[in-house]
């Protein structure tokens, strides 16, 4: 019921109207021309790594790019490219976990829609997940994304992740994980309906503060 608990806290904030908005300290995405130059440099420096095509080699390269991105502190443009390329290489290798880590770091540092980027990366990783272990890691990454999306009231992303999550769990032949994903999907459907009711009630209370039904919701 962890998903329910996460949403319950979220619903309380919405219904009471007491959400605290913190200033976004993340940097904007660097200029396109600067990104192009930084990408050229990165691909030149790691030319030999980019030439490797085996999944294990790409996964190892993705981790190298991620580590260097985390170590790069004084060049935002290069840091962005390193995170982006780490996620791309990991997805091509079917390494969902590393792709998620790279995009989480990108989301911390830059003003991007990290959840949308993660959903896209996991979709690409799904096409390269050739083993049961890779499929299990993929399904677990989808579950983590569902929880993250619900915590941010992003139900569209959460709903879009449930189907691929169950498919990955089935390919892994992991019945406990299949059951876990199915439970998440059911909770999500229930909670989406509750969230809509609370959101509607909040809008009504803005015009009719004494409305009994809205106050009850």
PDB file of C-alpha atoms in Angstrom, residues 20-209:
ATOM      1  CA  UNK A  20       4.887  24.989  -0.331  1.00  0.00           C
ATOM      2  CA  UNK A  21       6.560  26.041  -3.573  1.00  0.00           C
ATOM      3  CA  UNK A  22      10.327  25.967  -3.378  1.00  0.00           C
ATOM      4  CA  UNK A  23      12.460  27.973  -5.755  1.00  0.00           C
ATOM      5  CA  UNK A  24      13.804  25.801  -8.563  1.00  0.00           C
ATOM      6  CA  UNK A  25      17.579  25.949  -8.272  1.00  0.00           C
ATOM      7  CA  UNK A  26      18.161  23.798 -11.354  1.00  0.00           C
ATOM      8  CA  UNK A  27      19.971  25.233 -14.354  1.00  0.00           C
ATOM      9  CA  UNK A  28      18.241  25.731 -17.697  1.00  0.00           C
ATOM     10  CA  UNK A  29      19.126  23.379 -20.536  1.00  0.00           C
ATOM     11  CA  UNK A  30      22.253  24.807 -22.212  1.00  0.00           C
ATOM     12  CA  UNK A  31      22.066  26.569 -25.563  1.00  0.00           C
ATOM     13  CA  UNK A  32      21.686  24.271 -28.585  1.00  0.00           C
ATOM     14  CA  UNK A  33      24.874  25.497 -30.286  1.00  0.00           C
ATOM     15  CA  UNK A  34      26.892  24.928 -27.117  1.00  0.00           C
ATOM     16  CA  UNK A  35      25.392  21.469 -26.757  1.00  0.00           C
ATOM     17  CA  UNK A  36      26.380  20.645 -30.319  1.00  0.00           C
ATOM     18  CA  UNK A  37      29.975  21.673 -29.686  1.00  0.00           C
ATOM     19  CA  UNK A  38      30.135  19.753 -26.396  1.00  0.00           C
ATOM     20  CA  UNK A  39      28.653  16.653 -28.016  1.00  0.00           C
ATOM     21  CA  UNK A  40      31.296  16.789 -30.750  1.00  0.00           C
ATOM     22  CA  UNK A  41      34.038  16.995 -28.138  1.00  0.00           C
ATOM     23  CA  UNK A  42      32.646  14.136 -26.061  1.00  0.00           C
ATOM     24  CA  UNK A  43      32.245  11.892 -29.100  1.00  0.00           C
ATOM     25  CA  UNK A  44      35.773  12.714 -30.216  1.00  0.00           C
ATOM     26  CA  UNK A  45      37.295  11.995 -26.797  1.00  0.00           C
ATOM     27  CA  UNK A  46      35.408   8.701 -26.485  1.00  0.00           C
ATOM     28  CA  UNK A  47      35.609   7.750 -30.162  1.00  0.00           C
ATOM     29  CA  UNK A  48      36.818   4.219 -29.400  1.00  0.00           C
ATOM     30  CA  UNK A  49      34.011   3.617 -26.892  1.00  0.00           C
ATOM     31  CA  UNK A  50      31.344   4.821 -29.309  1.00  0.00           C
ATOM     32  CA  UNK A  51      32.608   2.295 -31.861  1.00  0.00           C
ATOM     33  CA  UNK A  52      31.788  -0.614 -29.539  1.00  0.00           C
ATOM     34  CA  UNK A  53      28.414  -2.206 -30.142  1.00  0.00           C
ATOM     35  CA  UNK A  54      28.111  -5.152 -27.752  1.00  0.00           C
ATOM     36  CA  UNK A  55      25.517  -4.580 -24.993  1.00  0.00           C
ATOM     37  CA  UNK A  56      28.023  -5.245 -22.195  1.00  0.00           C
ATOM     38  CA  UNK A  57      30.467  -2.756 -23.721  1.00  0.00           C
ATOM     39  CA  UNK A  58      27.781  -0.114 -24.091  1.00  0.00           C
ATOM     40  CA  UNK A  59      26.639  -0.680 -20.493  1.00  0.00           C
ATOM     41  CA  UNK A  60      30.207  -0.236 -19.261  1.00  0.00           C
ATOM     42  CA  UNK A  61      30.601   2.897 -21.379  1.00  0.00           C
ATOM     43  CA  UNK A  62      27.324   4.286 -20.009  1.00  0.00           C
ATOM     44  CA  UNK A  63      28.616   3.931 -16.462  1.00  0.00           C
ATOM     45  CA  UNK A  64      31.847   5.686 -17.431  1.00  0.00           C
ATOM     46  CA  UNK A  65      29.912   8.609 -18.921  1.00  0.00           C
ATOM     47  CA  UNK A  66      27.649   8.796 -15.865  1.00  0.00           C
ATOM     48  CA  UNK A  67      30.594   8.875 -13.481  1.00  0.00           C
ATOM     49  CA  UNK A  68      32.337  11.612 -15.463  1.00  0.00           C
ATOM     50  CA  UNK A  69      29.124  13.596 -15.609  1.00  0.00           C
ATOM     51  CA  UNK A  70      28.878  13.469 -11.816  1.00  0.00           C
ATOM     52  CA  UNK A  71      32.516  14.545 -11.508  1.00  0.00           C
ATOM     53  CA  UNK A  72      32.117  17.467 -13.933  1.00  0.00           C
ATOM     54  CA  UNK A  73      31.275  20.506 -11.795  1.00  0.00           C
ATOM     55  CA  UNK A  74      32.464  23.574 -13.706  1.00  0.00           C
ATOM     56  CA  UNK A  75      31.098  22.930 -17.219  1.00  0.00           C
ATOM     57  CA  UNK A  76      27.311  22.661 -17.276  1.00  0.00           C
ATOM     58  CA  UNK A  77      27.102  22.044 -21.027  1.00  0.00           C
ATOM     59  CA  UNK A  78      29.506  19.104 -20.996  1.00  0.00           C
ATOM     60  CA  UNK A  79      27.842  17.744 -17.859  1.00  0.00           C
ATOM     61  CA  UNK A  80      24.465  17.766 -19.588  1.00  0.00           C
ATOM     62  CA  UNK A  81      25.857  15.918 -22.609  1.00  0.00           C
ATOM     63  CA  UNK A  82      27.564  13.316 -20.427  1.00  0.00           C
ATOM     64  CA  UNK A  83      24.314  12.552 -18.599  1.00  0.00           C
ATOM     65  CA  UNK A  84      22.335  12.468 -21.835  1.00  0.00           C
ATOM     66  CA  UNK A  85      24.813  10.179 -23.560  1.00  0.00           C
ATOM     67  CA  UNK A  86      25.055   7.934 -20.497  1.00  0.00           C
ATOM     68  CA  UNK A  87      21.286   7.445 -20.580  1.00  0.00           C
ATOM     69  CA  UNK A  88      21.341   6.824 -24.327  1.00  0.00           C
ATOM     70  CA  UNK A  89      24.128   4.245 -24.195  1.00  0.00           C
ATOM     71  CA  UNK A  90      22.527   2.499 -21.218  1.00  0.00           C
ATOM     72  CA  UNK A  91      19.155   2.311 -22.979  1.00  0.00           C
ATOM     73  CA  UNK A  92      20.774   0.854 -26.091  1.00  0.00           C
ATOM     74  CA  UNK A  93      22.433  -1.752 -23.878  1.00  0.00           C
ATOM     75  CA  UNK A  94      19.175  -2.636 -22.142  1.00  0.00           C
ATOM     76  CA  UNK A  95      20.614  -1.319 -18.856  1.00  0.00           C
ATOM     77  CA  UNK A  96      17.515   0.342 -17.425  1.00  0.00           C
ATOM     78  CA  UNK A  97      19.007   1.013 -13.992  1.00  0.00           C
ATOM     79  CA  UNK A  98      21.952   3.044 -15.310  1.00  0.00           C
ATOM     80  CA  UNK A  99      19.703   4.977 -17.683  1.00  0.00           C
ATOM     81  CA  UNK A 100      17.447   5.899 -14.746  1.00  0.00           C
ATOM     82  CA  UNK A 101      20.436   7.004 -12.648  1.00  0.00           C
ATOM     83  CA  UNK A 102      21.766   9.226 -15.439  1.00  0.00           C
ATOM     84  CA  UNK A 103      18.405  10.901 -15.975  1.00  0.00           C
ATOM     85  CA  UNK A 104      17.858  11.309 -12.228  1.00  0.00           C
ATOM     86  CA  UNK A 105      21.174  13.180 -12.035  1.00  0.00           C
ATOM     87  CA  UNK A 106      20.208  15.247 -15.071  1.00  0.00           C
ATOM     88  CA  UNK A 107      16.880  16.089 -13.435  1.00  0.00           C
ATOM     89  CA  UNK A 108      18.623  17.252 -10.273  1.00  0.00           C
ATOM     90  CA  UNK A 109      20.944  19.586 -12.159  1.00  0.00           C
ATOM     91  CA  UNK A 110      18.858  20.821 -15.092  1.00  0.00           C
ATOM     92  CA  UNK A 111      15.322  22.048 -15.643  1.00  0.00           C
ATOM     93  CA  UNK A 112      14.098  19.100 -17.722  1.00  0.00           C
ATOM     94  CA  UNK A 113      11.078  16.819 -17.639  1.00  0.00           C
ATOM     95  CA  UNK A 114      13.037  13.936 -16.168  1.00  0.00           C
ATOM     96  CA  UNK A 115      10.038  11.622 -15.888  1.00  0.00           C
ATOM     97  CA  UNK A 116       9.211  11.960 -19.591  1.00  0.00           C
ATOM     98  CA  UNK A 117      12.848  11.332 -20.448  1.00  0.00           C
ATOM     99  CA  UNK A 118      12.891   8.263 -18.189  1.00  0.00           C
ATOM    100  CA  UNK A 119       9.748   6.849 -19.777  1.00  0.00           C
ATOM    101  CA  UNK A 120      11.316   7.234 -23.217  1.00  0.00           C
ATOM    102  CA  UNK A 121      14.625   5.697 -22.088  1.00  0.00           C
ATOM    103  CA  UNK A 122      12.884   2.714 -20.509  1.00  0.00           C
ATOM    104  CA  UNK A 123      10.914   2.148 -23.693  1.00  0.00           C
ATOM    105  CA  UNK A 124      14.177   2.012 -25.650  1.00  0.00           C
ATOM    106  CA  UNK A 125      15.822  -0.197 -23.022  1.00  0.00           C
ATOM    107  CA  UNK A 126      12.924  -2.617 -23.336  1.00  0.00           C
ATOM    108  CA  UNK A 127      13.865  -3.334 -26.930  1.00  0.00           C
ATOM    109  CA  UNK A 128      17.394  -4.281 -25.863  1.00  0.00           C
ATOM    110  CA  UNK A 129      16.585  -6.230 -22.685  1.00  0.00           C
ATOM    111  CA  UNK A 130      17.510  -9.692 -23.939  1.00  0.00           C
ATOM    112  CA  UNK A 131      17.718 -11.658 -20.688  1.00  0.00           C
ATOM    113  CA  UNK A 132      15.402 -12.429 -17.796  1.00  0.00           C
ATOM    114  CA  UNK A 133      17.605 -10.411 -15.439  1.00  0.00           C
ATOM    115  CA  UNK A 134      17.521  -7.399 -17.764  1.00  0.00           C
ATOM    116  CA  UNK A 135      13.742  -7.666 -18.055  1.00  0.00           C
ATOM    117  CA  UNK A 136      13.402  -7.845 -14.273  1.00  0.00           C
ATOM    118  CA  UNK A 137      15.590  -4.754 -13.841  1.00  0.00           C
ATOM    119  CA  UNK A 138      13.482  -3.024 -16.489  1.00  0.00           C
ATOM    120  CA  UNK A 139      10.230  -3.873 -14.686  1.00  0.00           C
ATOM    121  CA  UNK A 140      11.653  -2.679 -11.361  1.00  0.00           C
ATOM    122  CA  UNK A 141      12.742   0.583 -13.002  1.00  0.00           C
ATOM    123  CA  UNK A 142       9.222   1.070 -14.336  1.00  0.00           C
ATOM    124  CA  UNK A 143       7.791   0.490 -10.840  1.00  0.00           C
ATOM    125  CA  UNK A 144      10.194   3.095  -9.435  1.00  0.00           C
ATOM    126  CA  UNK A 145       9.082   5.523 -12.154  1.00  0.00           C
ATOM    127  CA  UNK A 146       5.406   4.862 -11.351  1.00  0.00           C
ATOM    128  CA  UNK A 147       6.015   5.694  -7.685  1.00  0.00           C
ATOM    129  CA  UNK A 148       7.978   8.819  -8.615  1.00  0.00           C
ATOM    130  CA  UNK A 149       5.252   9.968 -10.993  1.00  0.00           C
ATOM    131  CA  UNK A 150       2.479   9.443  -8.416  1.00  0.00           C
ATOM    132  CA  UNK A 151       4.469  11.354  -5.797  1.00  0.00           C
ATOM    133  CA  UNK A 152       4.540  14.267  -8.252  1.00  0.00           C
ATOM    134  CA  UNK A 153       0.828  13.908  -9.136  1.00  0.00           C
ATOM    135  CA  UNK A 154       1.843  12.964 -12.686  1.00  0.00           C
ATOM    136  CA  UNK A 155      -0.780  10.288 -13.249  1.00  0.00           C
ATOM    137  CA  UNK A 156      -0.472  10.304 -17.030  1.00  0.00           C
ATOM    138  CA  UNK A 157       3.152   9.166 -16.871  1.00  0.00           C
ATOM    139  CA  UNK A 158       2.350   6.650 -14.135  1.00  0.00           C
ATOM    140  CA  UNK A 159      -0.489   5.143 -16.169  1.00  0.00           C
ATOM    141  CA  UNK A 160       1.647   4.927 -19.315  1.00  0.00           C
ATOM    142  CA  UNK A 161       4.304   3.008 -17.377  1.00  0.00           C
ATOM    143  CA  UNK A 162       2.045   0.263 -15.983  1.00  0.00           C
ATOM    144  CA  UNK A 163       1.576  -1.694 -19.211  1.00  0.00           C
ATOM    145  CA  UNK A 164       5.273  -1.889 -20.156  1.00  0.00           C
ATOM    146  CA  UNK A 165       6.107  -2.687 -16.531  1.00  0.00           C
ATOM    147  CA  UNK A 166       3.851  -5.739 -16.525  1.00  0.00           C
ATOM    148  CA  UNK A 167       5.141  -6.857 -19.929  1.00  0.00           C
ATOM    149  CA  UNK A 168       8.728  -6.685 -18.673  1.00  0.00           C
ATOM    150  CA  UNK A 169       7.833  -8.597 -15.506  1.00  0.00           C
ATOM    151  CA  UNK A 170       6.179 -11.307 -17.598  1.00  0.00           C
ATOM    152  CA  UNK A 171       9.234 -11.595 -19.850  1.00  0.00           C
ATOM    153  CA  UNK A 172      11.312 -12.026 -16.710  1.00  0.00           C
ATOM    154  CA  UNK A 173       8.934 -14.840 -15.679  1.00  0.00           C
ATOM    155  CA  UNK A 174       8.802 -13.290 -12.215  1.00  0.00           C
ATOM    156  CA  UNK A 175       5.300 -13.878 -10.831  1.00  0.00           C
ATOM    157  CA  UNK A 176       5.774 -11.891  -7.585  1.00  0.00           C
ATOM    158  CA  UNK A 177       6.875  -8.930  -9.703  1.00  0.00           C
ATOM    159  CA  UNK A 178       3.919  -9.385 -12.075  1.00  0.00           C
ATOM    160  CA  UNK A 179       1.582  -9.335  -9.071  1.00  0.00           C
ATOM    161  CA  UNK A 180       3.307  -6.240  -7.693  1.00  0.00           C
ATOM    162  CA  UNK A 181       2.871  -4.359 -10.959  1.00  0.00           C
ATOM    163  CA  UNK A 182      -0.781  -5.399 -11.228  1.00  0.00           C
ATOM    164  CA  UNK A 183      -1.387  -4.162  -7.671  1.00  0.00           C
ATOM    165  CA  UNK A 184       0.252  -0.832  -8.524  1.00  0.00           C
ATOM    166  CA  UNK A 185      -1.959  -0.493 -11.593  1.00  0.00           C
ATOM    167  CA  UNK A 186      -5.126  -1.152  -9.568  1.00  0.00           C
ATOM    168  CA  UNK A 187      -4.100   1.318  -6.864  1.00  0.00           C
ATOM    169  CA  UNK A 188      -3.341   3.895  -9.528  1.00  0.00           C
ATOM    170  CA  UNK A 189      -6.783   3.567 -11.124  1.00  0.00           C
ATOM    171  CA  UNK A 190      -8.452   4.007  -7.730  1.00  0.00           C
ATOM    172  CA  UNK A 191      -6.279   6.937  -6.759  1.00  0.00           C
ATOM    173  CA  UNK A 192      -6.709   8.745 -10.048  1.00  0.00           C
ATOM    174  CA  UNK A 193     -10.439   8.875  -9.377  1.00  0.00           C
ATOM    175  CA  UNK A 194      -9.929  10.122  -5.827  1.00  0.00           C
ATOM    176  CA  UNK A 195      -7.493  12.790  -6.968  1.00  0.00           C
ATOM    177  CA  UNK A 196      -9.964  14.110  -9.553  1.00  0.00           C
ATOM    178  CA  UNK A 197     -12.655  14.370  -6.849  1.00  0.00           C
ATOM    179  CA  UNK A 198     -10.385  16.323  -4.509  1.00  0.00           C
ATOM    180  CA  UNK A 199      -9.152  18.602  -7.300  1.00  0.00           C
ATOM    181  CA  UNK A 200     -12.736  19.341  -8.339  1.00  0.00           C
ATOM    182  CA  UNK A 201     -13.725  20.004  -4.732  1.00  0.00           C
ATOM    183  CA  UNK A 202     -10.842  22.424  -4.306  1.00  0.00           C
ATOM    184  CA  UNK A 203     -11.969  24.361  -7.379  1.00  0.00           C
ATOM    185  CA  UNK A 204     -15.534  24.498  -6.048  1.00  0.00           C
ATOM    186  CA  UNK A 205     -14.352  25.731  -2.641  1.00  0.00           C
ATOM    187  CA  UNK A 206     -12.553  28.625  -4.310  1.00  0.00           C
ATOM    188  CA  UNK A 207     -15.987  29.962  -5.297  1.00  0.00           C
ATOM    189  CA  UNK A 208     -18.176  28.388  -2.573  1.00  0.00           C
ATOM    190  CA  UNK A 209     -16.127  28.014   0.633  1.00  0.00           C
TER     191      UNK A 209
END
